[in-house]
XYZ file of C-alpha atoms in Angstrom:
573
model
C -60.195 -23.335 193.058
C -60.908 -26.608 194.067
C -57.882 -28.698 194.602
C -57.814 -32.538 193.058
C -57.618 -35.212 196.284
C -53.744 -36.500 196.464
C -54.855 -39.829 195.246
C -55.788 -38.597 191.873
C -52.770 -36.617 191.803
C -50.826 -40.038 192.333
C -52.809 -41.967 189.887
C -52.368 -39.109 187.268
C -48.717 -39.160 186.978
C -48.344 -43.053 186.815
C -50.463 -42.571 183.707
C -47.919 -40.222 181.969
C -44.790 -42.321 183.559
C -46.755 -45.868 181.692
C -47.275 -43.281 178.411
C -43.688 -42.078 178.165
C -42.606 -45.913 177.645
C -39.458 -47.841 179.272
C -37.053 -45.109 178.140
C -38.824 -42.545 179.548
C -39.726 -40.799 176.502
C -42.980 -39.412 175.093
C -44.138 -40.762 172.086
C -43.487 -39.100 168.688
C -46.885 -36.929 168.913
C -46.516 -36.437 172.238
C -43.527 -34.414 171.968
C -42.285 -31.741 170.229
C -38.170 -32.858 170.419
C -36.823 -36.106 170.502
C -33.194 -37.596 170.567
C -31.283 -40.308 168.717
C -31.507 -43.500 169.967
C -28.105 -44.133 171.284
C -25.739 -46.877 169.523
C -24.272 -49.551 172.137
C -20.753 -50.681 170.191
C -19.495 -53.855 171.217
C -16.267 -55.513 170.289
C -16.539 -58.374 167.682
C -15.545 -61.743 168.149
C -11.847 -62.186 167.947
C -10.609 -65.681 166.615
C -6.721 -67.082 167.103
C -5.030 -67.965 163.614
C -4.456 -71.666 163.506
C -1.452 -73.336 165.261
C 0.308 -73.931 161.966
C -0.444 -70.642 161.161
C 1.285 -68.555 163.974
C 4.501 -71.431 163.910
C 5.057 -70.656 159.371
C 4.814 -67.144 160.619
C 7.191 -67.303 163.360
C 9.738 -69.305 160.820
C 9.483 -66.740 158.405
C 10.498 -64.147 161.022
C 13.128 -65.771 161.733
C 14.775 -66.516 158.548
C 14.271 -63.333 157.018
C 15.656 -61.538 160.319
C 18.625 -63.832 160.327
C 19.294 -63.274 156.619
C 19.220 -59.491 157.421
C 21.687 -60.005 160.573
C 23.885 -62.013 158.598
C 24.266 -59.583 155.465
C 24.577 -56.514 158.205
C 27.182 -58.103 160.544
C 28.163 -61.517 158.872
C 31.772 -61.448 158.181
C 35.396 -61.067 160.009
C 38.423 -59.657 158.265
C 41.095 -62.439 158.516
C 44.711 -62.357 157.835
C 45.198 -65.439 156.118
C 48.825 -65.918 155.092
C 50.532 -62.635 153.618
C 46.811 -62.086 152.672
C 43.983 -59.706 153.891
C 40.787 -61.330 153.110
C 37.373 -61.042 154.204
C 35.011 -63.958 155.115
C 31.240 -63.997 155.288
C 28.687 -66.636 155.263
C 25.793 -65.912 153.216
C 22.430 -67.907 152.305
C 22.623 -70.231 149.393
C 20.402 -73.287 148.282
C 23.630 -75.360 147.138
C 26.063 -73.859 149.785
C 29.696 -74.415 148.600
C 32.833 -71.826 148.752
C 33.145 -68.484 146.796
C 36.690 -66.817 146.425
C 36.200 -63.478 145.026
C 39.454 -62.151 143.587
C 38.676 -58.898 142.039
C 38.635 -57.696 139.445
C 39.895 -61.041 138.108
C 37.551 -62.816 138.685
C 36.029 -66.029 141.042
C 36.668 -69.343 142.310
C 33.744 -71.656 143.286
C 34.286 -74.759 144.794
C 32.183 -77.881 145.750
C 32.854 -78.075 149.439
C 29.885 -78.685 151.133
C 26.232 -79.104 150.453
C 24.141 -76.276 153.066
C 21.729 -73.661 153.044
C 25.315 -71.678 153.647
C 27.632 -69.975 151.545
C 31.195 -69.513 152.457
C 32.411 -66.281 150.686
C 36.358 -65.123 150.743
C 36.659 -61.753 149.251
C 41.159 -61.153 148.887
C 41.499 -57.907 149.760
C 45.079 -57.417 149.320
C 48.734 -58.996 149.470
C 50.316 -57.703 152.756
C 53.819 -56.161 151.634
C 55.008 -56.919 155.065
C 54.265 -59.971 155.296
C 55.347 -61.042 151.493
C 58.502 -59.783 152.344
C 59.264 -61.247 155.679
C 58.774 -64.383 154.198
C 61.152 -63.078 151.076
C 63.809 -62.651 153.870
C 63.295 -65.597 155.932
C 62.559 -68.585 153.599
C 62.953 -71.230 156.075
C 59.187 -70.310 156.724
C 57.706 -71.455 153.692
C 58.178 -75.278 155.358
C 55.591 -73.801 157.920
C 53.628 -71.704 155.499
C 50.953 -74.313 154.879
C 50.576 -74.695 158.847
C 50.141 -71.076 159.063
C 47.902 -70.983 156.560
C 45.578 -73.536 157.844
C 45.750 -71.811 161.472
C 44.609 -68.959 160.082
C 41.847 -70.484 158.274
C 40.035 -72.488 161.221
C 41.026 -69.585 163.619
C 38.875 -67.058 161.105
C 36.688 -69.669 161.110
C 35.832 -69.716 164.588
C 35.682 -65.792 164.605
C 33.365 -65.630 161.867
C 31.361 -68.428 163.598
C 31.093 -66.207 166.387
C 30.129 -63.345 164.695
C 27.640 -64.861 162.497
C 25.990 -66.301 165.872
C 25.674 -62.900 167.074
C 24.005 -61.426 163.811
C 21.084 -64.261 163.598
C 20.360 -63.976 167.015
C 20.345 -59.915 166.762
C 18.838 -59.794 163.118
C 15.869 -62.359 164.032
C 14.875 -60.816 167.523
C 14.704 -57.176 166.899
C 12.703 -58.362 163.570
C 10.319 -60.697 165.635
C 9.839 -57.256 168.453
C 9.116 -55.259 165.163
C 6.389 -57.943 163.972
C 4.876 -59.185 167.630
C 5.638 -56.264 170.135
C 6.093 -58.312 172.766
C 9.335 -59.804 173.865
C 8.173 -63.523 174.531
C 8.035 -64.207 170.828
C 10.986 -61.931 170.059
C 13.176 -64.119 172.229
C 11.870 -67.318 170.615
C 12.675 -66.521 167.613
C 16.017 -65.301 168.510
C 16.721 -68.689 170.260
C 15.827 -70.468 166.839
C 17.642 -68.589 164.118
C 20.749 -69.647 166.652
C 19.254 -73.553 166.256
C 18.946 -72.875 162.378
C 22.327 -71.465 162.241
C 24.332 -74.642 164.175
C 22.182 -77.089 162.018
C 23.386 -75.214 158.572
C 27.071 -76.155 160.419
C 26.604 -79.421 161.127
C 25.235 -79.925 157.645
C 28.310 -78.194 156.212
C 30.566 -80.014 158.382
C 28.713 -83.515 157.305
C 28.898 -82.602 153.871
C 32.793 -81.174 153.940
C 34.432 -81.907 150.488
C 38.018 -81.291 151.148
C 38.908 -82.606 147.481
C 37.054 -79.619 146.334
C 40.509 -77.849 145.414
C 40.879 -80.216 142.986
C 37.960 -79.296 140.372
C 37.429 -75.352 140.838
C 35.291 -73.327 138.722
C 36.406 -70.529 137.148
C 34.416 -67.091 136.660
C 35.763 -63.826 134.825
C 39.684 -63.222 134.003
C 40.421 -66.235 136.261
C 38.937 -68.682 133.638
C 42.310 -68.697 132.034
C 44.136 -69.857 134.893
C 44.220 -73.243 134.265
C 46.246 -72.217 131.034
C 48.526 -70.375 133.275
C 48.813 -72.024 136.768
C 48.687 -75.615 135.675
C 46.490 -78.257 136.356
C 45.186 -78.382 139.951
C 45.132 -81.987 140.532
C 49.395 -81.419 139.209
C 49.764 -78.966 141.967
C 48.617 -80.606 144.693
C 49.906 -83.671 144.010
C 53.607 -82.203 143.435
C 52.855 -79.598 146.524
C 56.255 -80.600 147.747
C 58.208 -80.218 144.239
C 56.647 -76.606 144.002
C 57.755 -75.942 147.566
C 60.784 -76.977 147.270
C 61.969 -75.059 143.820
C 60.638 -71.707 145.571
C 61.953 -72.404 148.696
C 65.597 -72.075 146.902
C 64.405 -69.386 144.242
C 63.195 -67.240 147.928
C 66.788 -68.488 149.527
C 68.829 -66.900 146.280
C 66.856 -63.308 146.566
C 67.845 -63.347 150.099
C 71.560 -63.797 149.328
C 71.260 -61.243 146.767
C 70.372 -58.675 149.555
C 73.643 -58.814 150.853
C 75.459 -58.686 147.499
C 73.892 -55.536 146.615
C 75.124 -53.994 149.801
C 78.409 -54.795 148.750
C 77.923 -53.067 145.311
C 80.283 -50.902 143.919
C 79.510 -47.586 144.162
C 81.247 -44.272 142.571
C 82.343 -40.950 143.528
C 79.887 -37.822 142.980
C 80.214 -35.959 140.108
C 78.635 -32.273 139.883
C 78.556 -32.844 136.241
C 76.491 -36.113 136.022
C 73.198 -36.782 136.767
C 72.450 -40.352 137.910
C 69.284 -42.302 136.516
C 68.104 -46.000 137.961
C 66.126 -47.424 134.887
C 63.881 -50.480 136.240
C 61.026 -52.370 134.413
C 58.849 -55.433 134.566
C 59.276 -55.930 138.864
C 56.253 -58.125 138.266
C 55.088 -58.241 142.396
C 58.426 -59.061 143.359
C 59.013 -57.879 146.970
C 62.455 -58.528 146.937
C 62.870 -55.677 144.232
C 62.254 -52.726 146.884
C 64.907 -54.082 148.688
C 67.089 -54.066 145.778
C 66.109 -50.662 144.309
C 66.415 -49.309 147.484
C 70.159 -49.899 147.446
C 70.579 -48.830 144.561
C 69.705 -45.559 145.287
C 71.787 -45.662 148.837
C 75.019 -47.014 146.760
C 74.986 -44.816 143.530
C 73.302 -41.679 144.831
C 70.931 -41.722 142.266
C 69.390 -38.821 141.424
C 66.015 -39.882 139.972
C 64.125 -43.361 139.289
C 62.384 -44.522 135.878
C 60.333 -47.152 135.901
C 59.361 -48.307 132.795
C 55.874 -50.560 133.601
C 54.753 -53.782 134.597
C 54.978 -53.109 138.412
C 52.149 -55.111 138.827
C 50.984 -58.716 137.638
C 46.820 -58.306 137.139
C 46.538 -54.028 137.949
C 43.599 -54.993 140.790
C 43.184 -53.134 143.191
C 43.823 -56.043 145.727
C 47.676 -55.366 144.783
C 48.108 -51.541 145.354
C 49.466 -52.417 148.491
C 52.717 -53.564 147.357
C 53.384 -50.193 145.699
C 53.537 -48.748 149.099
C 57.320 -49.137 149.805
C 57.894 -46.478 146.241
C 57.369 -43.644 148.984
C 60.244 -44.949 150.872
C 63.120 -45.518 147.981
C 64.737 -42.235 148.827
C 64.267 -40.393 145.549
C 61.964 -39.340 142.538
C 60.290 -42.282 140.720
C 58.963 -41.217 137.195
C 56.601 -44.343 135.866
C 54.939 -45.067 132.941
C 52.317 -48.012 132.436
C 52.768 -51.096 131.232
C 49.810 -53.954 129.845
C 50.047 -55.895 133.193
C 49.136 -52.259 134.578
C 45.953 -51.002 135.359
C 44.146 -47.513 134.998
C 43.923 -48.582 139.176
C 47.722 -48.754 139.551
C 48.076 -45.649 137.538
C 45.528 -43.222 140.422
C 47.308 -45.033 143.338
C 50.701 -44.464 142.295
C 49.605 -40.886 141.414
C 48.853 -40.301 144.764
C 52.390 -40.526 146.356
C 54.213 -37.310 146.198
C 57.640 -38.490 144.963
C 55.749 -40.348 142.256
C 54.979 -38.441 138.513
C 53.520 -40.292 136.115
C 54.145 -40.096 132.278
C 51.080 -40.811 129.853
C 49.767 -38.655 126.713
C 53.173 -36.878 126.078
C 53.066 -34.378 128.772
C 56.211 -33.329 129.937
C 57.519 -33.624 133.262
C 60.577 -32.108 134.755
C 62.319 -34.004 137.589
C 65.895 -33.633 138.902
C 66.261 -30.828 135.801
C 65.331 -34.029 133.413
C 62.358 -33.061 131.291
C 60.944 -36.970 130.995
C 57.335 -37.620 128.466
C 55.889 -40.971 127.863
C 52.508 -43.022 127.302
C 51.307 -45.737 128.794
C 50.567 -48.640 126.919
C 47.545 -49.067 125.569
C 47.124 -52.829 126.284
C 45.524 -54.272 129.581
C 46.435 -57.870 128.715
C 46.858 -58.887 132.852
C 46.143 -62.924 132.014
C 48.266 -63.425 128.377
C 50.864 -65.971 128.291
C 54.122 -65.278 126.403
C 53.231 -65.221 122.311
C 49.462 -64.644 123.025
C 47.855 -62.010 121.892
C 49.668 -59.140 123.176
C 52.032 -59.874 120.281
C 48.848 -60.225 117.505
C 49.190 -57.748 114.535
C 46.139 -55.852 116.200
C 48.296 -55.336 119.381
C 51.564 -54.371 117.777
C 49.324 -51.894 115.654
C 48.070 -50.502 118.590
C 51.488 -50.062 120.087
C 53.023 -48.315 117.047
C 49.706 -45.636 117.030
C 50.928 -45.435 120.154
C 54.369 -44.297 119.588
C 53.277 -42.036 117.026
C 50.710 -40.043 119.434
C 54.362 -39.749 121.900
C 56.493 -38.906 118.618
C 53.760 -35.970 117.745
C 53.284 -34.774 121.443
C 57.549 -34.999 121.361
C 57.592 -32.685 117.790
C 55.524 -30.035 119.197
C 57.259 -29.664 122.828
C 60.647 -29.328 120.631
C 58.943 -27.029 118.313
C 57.436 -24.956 121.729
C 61.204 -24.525 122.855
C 60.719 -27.141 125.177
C 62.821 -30.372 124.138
C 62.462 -33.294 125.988
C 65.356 -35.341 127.455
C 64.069 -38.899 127.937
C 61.274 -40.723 126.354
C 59.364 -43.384 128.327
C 57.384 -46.074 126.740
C 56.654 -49.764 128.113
C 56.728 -51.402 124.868
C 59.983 -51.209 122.053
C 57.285 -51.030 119.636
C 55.992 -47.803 120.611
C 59.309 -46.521 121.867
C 60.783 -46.935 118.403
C 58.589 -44.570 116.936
C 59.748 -41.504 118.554
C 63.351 -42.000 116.345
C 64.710 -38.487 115.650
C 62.428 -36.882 118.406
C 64.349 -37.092 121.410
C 67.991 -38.341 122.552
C 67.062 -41.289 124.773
C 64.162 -43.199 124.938
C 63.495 -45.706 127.932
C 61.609 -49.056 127.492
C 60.891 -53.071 129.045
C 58.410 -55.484 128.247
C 60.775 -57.839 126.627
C 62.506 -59.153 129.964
C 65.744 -59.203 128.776
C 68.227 -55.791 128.123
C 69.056 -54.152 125.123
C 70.956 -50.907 124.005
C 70.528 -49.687 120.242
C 70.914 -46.544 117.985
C 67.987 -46.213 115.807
C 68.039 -44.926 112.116
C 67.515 -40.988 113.004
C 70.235 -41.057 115.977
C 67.758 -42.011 118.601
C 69.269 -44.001 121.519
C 67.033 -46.828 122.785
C 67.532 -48.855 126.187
C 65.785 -51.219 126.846
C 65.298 -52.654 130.304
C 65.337 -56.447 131.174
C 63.148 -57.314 134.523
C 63.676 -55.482 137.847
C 61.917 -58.300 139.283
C 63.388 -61.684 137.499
C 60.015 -61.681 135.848
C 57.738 -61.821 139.332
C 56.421 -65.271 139.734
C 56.627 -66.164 135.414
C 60.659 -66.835 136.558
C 59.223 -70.345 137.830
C 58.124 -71.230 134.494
C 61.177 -71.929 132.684
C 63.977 -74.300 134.040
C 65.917 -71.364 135.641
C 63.706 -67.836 136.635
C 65.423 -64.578 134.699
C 67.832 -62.801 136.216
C 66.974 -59.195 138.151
C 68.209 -56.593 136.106
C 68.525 -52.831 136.258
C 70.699 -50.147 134.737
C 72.247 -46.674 136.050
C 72.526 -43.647 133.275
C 74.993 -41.511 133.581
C 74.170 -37.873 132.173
C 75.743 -34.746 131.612
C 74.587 -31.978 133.569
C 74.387 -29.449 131.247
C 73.747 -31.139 127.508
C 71.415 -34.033 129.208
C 72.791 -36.581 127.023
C 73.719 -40.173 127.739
C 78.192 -40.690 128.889
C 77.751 -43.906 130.296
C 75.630 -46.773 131.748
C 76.320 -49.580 134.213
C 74.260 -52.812 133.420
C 73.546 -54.614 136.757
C 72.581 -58.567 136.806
C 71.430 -60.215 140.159
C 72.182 -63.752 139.211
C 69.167 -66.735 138.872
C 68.183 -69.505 140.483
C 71.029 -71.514 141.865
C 73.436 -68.409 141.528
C 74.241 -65.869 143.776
C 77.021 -63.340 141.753
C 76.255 -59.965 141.190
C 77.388 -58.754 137.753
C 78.252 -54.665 137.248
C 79.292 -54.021 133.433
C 80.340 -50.472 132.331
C 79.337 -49.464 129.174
C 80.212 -46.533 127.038
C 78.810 -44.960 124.101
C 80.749 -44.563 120.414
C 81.564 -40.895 121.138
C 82.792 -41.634 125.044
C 85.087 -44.077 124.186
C 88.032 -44.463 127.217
C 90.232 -41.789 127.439
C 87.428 -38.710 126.977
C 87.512 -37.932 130.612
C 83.921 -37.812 131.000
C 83.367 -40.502 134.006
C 85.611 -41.084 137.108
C 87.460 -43.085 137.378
C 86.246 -46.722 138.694
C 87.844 -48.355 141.690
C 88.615 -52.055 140.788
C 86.794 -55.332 140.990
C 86.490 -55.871 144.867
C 86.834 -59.957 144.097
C 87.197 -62.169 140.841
C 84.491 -62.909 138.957
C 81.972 -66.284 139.868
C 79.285 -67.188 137.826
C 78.175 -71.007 139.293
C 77.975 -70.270 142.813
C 76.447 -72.885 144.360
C 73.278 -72.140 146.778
C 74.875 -72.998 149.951
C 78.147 -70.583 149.378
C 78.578 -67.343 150.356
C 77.622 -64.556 147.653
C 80.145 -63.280 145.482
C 80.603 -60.575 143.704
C 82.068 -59.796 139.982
C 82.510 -56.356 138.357
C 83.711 -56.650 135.005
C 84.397 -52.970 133.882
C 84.820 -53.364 130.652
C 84.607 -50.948 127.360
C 82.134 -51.684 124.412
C 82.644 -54.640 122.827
C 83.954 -54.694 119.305
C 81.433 -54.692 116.458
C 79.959 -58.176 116.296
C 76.284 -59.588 115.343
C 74.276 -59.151 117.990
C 72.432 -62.741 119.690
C 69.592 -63.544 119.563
C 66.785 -63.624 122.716
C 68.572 -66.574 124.121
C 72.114 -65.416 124.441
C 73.645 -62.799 126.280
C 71.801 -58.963 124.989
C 74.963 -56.913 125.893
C 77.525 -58.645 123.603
C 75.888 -57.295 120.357
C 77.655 -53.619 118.927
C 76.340 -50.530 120.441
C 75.910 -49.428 116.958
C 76.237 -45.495 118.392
């Protein structure tokens, strides 16, 4: 075989290379396989946003980020007064100052114009505090100092805080959006310039005659009704600090009277009851009740409603001291009472509470009541707690305790004592039970009822809370102490205690006794004498005094009216 020269060899495979093409491939009928012409990818064109753009961006960033911080971390608890309240700023397009006072209600004022909103959520009246300034009244002259302290020092606290949460809130939002820090810092740095211009504004804008024309939201629209004018208030600020000043002074005499009270020798045969109603948020009642128990050895307390003012939850904290009175304390509600006051109270294990008729048994007393079926926190005196609605409502009432009393006596189980916050209702258990226990009316009364029931009724534990400002002189603080037998459980005796009013400091302990105790049955010890003569017109600056008339029921007479004096009428027992 005859081998081609090396030149043709050469010249033949330049031929195939020039057939196959650029790629080196044969064409399509030159081959028998073939690939897929490979796809080159190449990144498109990538065009910036405009300037304006990125910057509206950015700005939304950061006021959605600081809107987030502030609602997350935006507020300091402050102690503003004998008040725990809670400040926050929050975002508004007309700024101004919210005071939340729940469940009453709101306050707004007018006192600046900012993308800001002050809000000042009252927690709860501090029984501590309240009460240190009930027993040292020479510092409600610096009150409004402290008060204002405590303001601009909250203030700069929440300040601080709210600084923190912009600048947090916007720059972990901005790393979320932009993943890289350099924006992330930015717009940390300018929710921090957004927040100090929304000050500046606010402090530019500052109304401080705001006070003067609140708006009122919810329960608190009625306060004008009740409270007064504003513009009256702060104009007379000095008239209104000056009456409570000496109404604060009195109740802190009257501390030391009551440890001076009389008290009486045990008796295994008589059980001791402390019957208080209508305290009304008074501090200085604890105090009082308190010694009560000390000086008397009571036995068991009955409380007969209106502890509280409004029933929100803000106040539960002045209950707190009930754990601490040294014996049993049976309650019942009243209509300035709330369902609220009712779960807290039921909480404290010396505490039993009395609605629906069931029975309780304390100190070997079996007690039933109902609460009342009003929640009128906001009515003035004649409003509409005293409608023929209302009164209806308090006689079905009295009926629903007078059935749930029939069928515990027909059960074998009789009860002793009847608890009811209004007279109404406690009337209508007549012929169902010995004694029945009542308030509401602020004043005391004792009465025999048609069917041989006997009816006390309470005047104010509390001279009426803060409605003892209202009238020219504030009630007096009233309480009684039962005296029952052992073994029957019915009523020998009761001592009617007055703390005397404004402008008086006396302390008043009257014995009464019933028709079939007259003197001379030998049911009672006897009681030591008065410790000093009688003074009724004690002026503020003297010493307190002390008068303990012991004296029998008076003789049959027509009893006064509201005005006058609600022991001199007949016992009619």
């Amino acid at each position: 075989m005859v081998r081609a020269p090396a030149r043709l060899q050469h010249l033949a495979r330049r031929l195939r290379d020039a057939a196959r093409g650029p790629g080196g491939a044969l064409p399509g009928r030159l081959r028998t396989r073939h690939r897929a012409p490979a796809l080159e990818l190449r990144p498109p064109d990538r065009r910036e946003p405009p300037t304006y753009l990125r910057a509206l961006g950015l700005c939304a960033v950061v006021v959605l980020g600081a809107w987030l911080g502030l609602l997350a971390a935006g507020s300091a608890s402050v102690p503003v007064g004998p008040m725990d309240t809670r400040m926050a700023l929050r975002p508004s397009l007309s700024g101004g100052t919210r005071i939340n006072v729940s469940p009453l209600g709101a306050l707004d004022l007018r006192s600046h114009t900012a993308p800001l909103r002050l809000d000042v959520d009252v927690d709860r009246l501090d029984p501590v505090r309240s009460e240190a300034l009930v027993n040292h009244p020479e510092r409600l002259s610096g009150l409004q100092e402290e008060v204002s302290r405590d303001v601009e020092d909250g203030t700069r606290e929440l300040a601080v805080r709210s600084g923190a949460a912009v600048v947090l809130g916007a720059g972990v939002l901005a790393l979320v959006v932009y993943r890289r820090p350099r924006p992330a810092l930015a717009a940390g740095g300018l929710s921090l310039v957004l927040l100090a211009g929304s000050g500046a504004l606010a402090a530019t804008t500052w109304n401080p005659n705001s006070v003067l024309e609140p708006k009122y939201s919810g329960l608190l629209s009625s306060a004008p009704n009740v409270v007064g004018d504003a513009r009256s208030i702060v104009s007379e600020f000095d008239v209104y600090q000056k009456e409570l000043a000496r109404l604060v002074t009195n109740v802190t005499k009257l501390y030391d009277v009551t440890s001076t009270l009389p008290a009486y020798q045990p008796d295994p045969t008589t059980l001791r009851v402390l019957h208080v109603s209508d305290i009304h948020l008074n501090p200085a009642s604890w105090h009082i009740v308190g010694s009560l128990v000390k000086q008397y050895d009571i036995d068991v307390i009955v409380d007969s409603g209106d502890t509280m003012d409004h029933g929100s939850a803000a106040e539960n904290g002045f209950l707190d001291p009930v754990r601490d009175l040294g014996a049993p304390y049976v309650w019942v509600r009243g209509n300035h009472d709330s369902r609220l006051t009712q779960e807290y109270l039921r909480q404290m294990k010396n505490v039993r509470i009395l609605d629906e008729g069931r029975p309780v048994t304390v100190a070997g007393l079996r007690f039933a009541g109902i609460g009342d079926p009003q929640f009128t926190p906001d009515r003035s005196a004649g409003g509409e707690g005293d409608s023929p609605a209302a009164l209806a409502s308090e006689v079905t009432a009295g009926r629903q305790l007078a059935a749930a009393l029939a069928r515990l006596a027909d059960d074998g189980k009789p009860v002793d004592i009847a608890v009811a916050h209004n007279p109404e209702a406690a009337r209508q258990t007549d012929g169902h039970v010995p004694l029945v226990l009542a308030g509401h009316i602020h004043h005391n009364e004792m009465e025999v009822l048609r069917d041989g029931t006997r009816l006390r009724i309470e005047g104010s534990t509390g001279g009426s809370g803060l409605r003892a400002v209202e009238g020219t002189y504030p009630d007096p603080i009233e309480a009684s102490i039962l005296y029952l037998d052992r073994s029957t459980k019915r009523l020998q005796a009761w001592d009617a205690i007055k703390l005397g009013g404004l402008g008086l400091s006396t302390a008043e302990v009257s014995r009464h006794l019933p028709k079939e105790n007259q003197p001379g049955a030998g049911l009672l010890p006897p009681t030591p004498p008065p410790s000093s003569s009688p003074s009724a017109s004690a002026s503020p600056s003297s010493s307190p005094s002390l008068s303990t008339p012991l004296v029998p029921p008076p003789p049959p007479a027509t009893r006064s009216g509201a005005d006058g004096d609600p022991e001199a009428g007949p016992d009619r027992g």
